[in-house]
PDB file of C-alpha atoms in Angstrom:
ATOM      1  CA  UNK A   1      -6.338   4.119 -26.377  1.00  0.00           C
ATOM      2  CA  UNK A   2      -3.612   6.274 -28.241  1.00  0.00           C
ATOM      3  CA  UNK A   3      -0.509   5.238 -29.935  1.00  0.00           C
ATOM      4  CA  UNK A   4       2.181   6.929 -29.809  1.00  0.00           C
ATOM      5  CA  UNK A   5       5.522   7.491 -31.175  1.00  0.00           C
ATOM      6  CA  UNK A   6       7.144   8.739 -27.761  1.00  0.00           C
ATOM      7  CA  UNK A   7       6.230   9.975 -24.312  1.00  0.00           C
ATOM      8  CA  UNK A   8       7.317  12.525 -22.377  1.00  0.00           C
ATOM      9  CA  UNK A   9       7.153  12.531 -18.858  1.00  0.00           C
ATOM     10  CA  UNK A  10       7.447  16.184 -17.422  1.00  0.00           C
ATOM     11  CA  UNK A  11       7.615  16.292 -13.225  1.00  0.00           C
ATOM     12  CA  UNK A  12       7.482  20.000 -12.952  1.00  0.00           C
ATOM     13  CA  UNK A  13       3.476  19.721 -12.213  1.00  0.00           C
ATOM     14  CA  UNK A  14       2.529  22.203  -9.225  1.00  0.00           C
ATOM     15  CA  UNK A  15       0.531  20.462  -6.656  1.00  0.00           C
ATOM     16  CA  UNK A  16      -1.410  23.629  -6.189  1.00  0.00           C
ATOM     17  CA  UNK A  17      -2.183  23.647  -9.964  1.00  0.00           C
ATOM     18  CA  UNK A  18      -5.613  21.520  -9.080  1.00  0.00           C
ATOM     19  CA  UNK A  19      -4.402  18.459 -10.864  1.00  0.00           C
ATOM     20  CA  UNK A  20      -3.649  14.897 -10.633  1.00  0.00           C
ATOM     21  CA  UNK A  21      -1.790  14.855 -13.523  1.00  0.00           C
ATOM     22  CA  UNK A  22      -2.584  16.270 -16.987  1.00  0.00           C
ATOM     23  CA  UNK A  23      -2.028  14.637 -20.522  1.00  0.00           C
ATOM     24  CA  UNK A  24      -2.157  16.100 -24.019  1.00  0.00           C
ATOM     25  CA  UNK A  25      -1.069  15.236 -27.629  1.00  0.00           C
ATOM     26  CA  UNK A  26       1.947  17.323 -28.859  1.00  0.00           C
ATOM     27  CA  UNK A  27       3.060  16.066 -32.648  1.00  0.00           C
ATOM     28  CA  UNK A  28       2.740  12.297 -32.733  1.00  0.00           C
ATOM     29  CA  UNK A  29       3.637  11.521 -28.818  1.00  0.00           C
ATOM     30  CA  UNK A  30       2.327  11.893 -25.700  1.00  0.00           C
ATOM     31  CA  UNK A  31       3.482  14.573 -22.959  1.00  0.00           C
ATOM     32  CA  UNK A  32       2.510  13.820 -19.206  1.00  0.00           C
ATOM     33  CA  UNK A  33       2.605  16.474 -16.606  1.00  0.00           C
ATOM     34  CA  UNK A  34       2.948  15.198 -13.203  1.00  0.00           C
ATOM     35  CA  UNK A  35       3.536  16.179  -9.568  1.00  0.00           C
ATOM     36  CA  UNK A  36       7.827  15.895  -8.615  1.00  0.00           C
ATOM     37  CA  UNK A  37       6.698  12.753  -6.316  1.00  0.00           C
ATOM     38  CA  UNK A  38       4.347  11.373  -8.914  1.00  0.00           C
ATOM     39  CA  UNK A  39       7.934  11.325 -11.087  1.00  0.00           C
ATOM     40  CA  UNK A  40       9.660   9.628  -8.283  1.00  0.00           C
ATOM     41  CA  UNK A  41       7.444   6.731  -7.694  1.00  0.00           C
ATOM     42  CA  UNK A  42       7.347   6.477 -12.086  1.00  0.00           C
ATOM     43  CA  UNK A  43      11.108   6.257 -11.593  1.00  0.00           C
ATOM     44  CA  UNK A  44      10.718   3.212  -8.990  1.00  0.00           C
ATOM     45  CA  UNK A  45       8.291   1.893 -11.014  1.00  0.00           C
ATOM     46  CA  UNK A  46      10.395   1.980 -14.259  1.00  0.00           C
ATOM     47  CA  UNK A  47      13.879   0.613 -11.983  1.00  0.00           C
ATOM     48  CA  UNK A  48      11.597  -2.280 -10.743  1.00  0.00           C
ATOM     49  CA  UNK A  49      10.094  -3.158 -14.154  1.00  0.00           C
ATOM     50  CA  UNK A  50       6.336  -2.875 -12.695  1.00  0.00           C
ATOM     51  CA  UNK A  51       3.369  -1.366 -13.688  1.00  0.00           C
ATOM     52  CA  UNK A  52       2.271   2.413 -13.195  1.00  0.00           C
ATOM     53  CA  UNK A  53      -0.914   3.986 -13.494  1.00  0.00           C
ATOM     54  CA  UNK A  54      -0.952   7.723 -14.094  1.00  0.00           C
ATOM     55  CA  UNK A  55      -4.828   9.189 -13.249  1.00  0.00           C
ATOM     56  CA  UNK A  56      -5.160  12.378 -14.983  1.00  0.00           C
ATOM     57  CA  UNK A  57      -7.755  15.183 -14.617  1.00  0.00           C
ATOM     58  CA  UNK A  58      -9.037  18.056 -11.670  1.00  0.00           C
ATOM     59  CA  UNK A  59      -8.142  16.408  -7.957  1.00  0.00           C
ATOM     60  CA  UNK A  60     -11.825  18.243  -7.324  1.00  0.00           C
ATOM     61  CA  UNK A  61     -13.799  16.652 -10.063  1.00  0.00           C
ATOM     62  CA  UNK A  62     -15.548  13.408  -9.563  1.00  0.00           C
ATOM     63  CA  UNK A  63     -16.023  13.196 -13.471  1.00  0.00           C
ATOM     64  CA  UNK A  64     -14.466  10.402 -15.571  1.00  0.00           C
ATOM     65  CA  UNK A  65     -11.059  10.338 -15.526  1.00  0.00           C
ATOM     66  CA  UNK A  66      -7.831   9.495 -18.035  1.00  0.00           C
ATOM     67  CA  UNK A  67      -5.446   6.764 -17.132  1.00  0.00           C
ATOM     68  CA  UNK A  68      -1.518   6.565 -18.584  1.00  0.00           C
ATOM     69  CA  UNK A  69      -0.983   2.747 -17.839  1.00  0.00           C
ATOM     70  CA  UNK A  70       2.917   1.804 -18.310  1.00  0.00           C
ATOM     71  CA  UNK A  71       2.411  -1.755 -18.661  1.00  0.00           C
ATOM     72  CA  UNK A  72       5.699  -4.144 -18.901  1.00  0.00           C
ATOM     73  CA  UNK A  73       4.903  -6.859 -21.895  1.00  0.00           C
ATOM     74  CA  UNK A  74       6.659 -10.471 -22.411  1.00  0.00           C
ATOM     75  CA  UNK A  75       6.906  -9.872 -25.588  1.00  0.00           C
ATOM     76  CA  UNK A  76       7.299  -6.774 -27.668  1.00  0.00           C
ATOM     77  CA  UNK A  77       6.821  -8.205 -30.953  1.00  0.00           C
ATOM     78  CA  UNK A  78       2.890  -8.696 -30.739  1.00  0.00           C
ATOM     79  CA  UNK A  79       2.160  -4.971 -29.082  1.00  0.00           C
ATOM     80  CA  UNK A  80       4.497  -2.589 -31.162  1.00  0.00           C
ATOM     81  CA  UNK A  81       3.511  -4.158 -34.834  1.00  0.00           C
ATOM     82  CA  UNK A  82       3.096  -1.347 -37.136  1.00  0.00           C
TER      83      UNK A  82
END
């Protein structure tokens, strides 16, 4: 689990690159590369107010994987203390 202080969602991810998505740490947020119709399907995701689940790593590699989950919460005051 990582906190963060923002995200950045980048859809400019080559499907021939070899990855699912990829995620890294830039300053104190988050950047996620993903595929143009990964970002499309986050969009519908984000206009519906539903869950997404990003799986990150080599589309090749049965290893262990990371997950960005984009989880909608009743209440904000309990998750974002601190």
């Amino acid at each position: 689990v990582t906190g963060a202080s923002f995200v950045v969602f980048n859809g400019a991810l080559k499907t021939s690159s070899g990855f699912l998505a990829k995620s890294s740490i830039v300053e104190d947020g988050l950047m996620v590369q993903i595929t143009p119709e990964t970002m499309e399907s986050l969009r519908e995701a984000l206009r519906d107010k539903k869950d997404f689940k990003i799986t990150c790593g080599k589309t090749d590699t049965g290893d262990m994987k990371e997950y960005v989950d984009i989880c909608w919460v009743e209440n904000e005051e309990k998750t974002n203390k601190g």
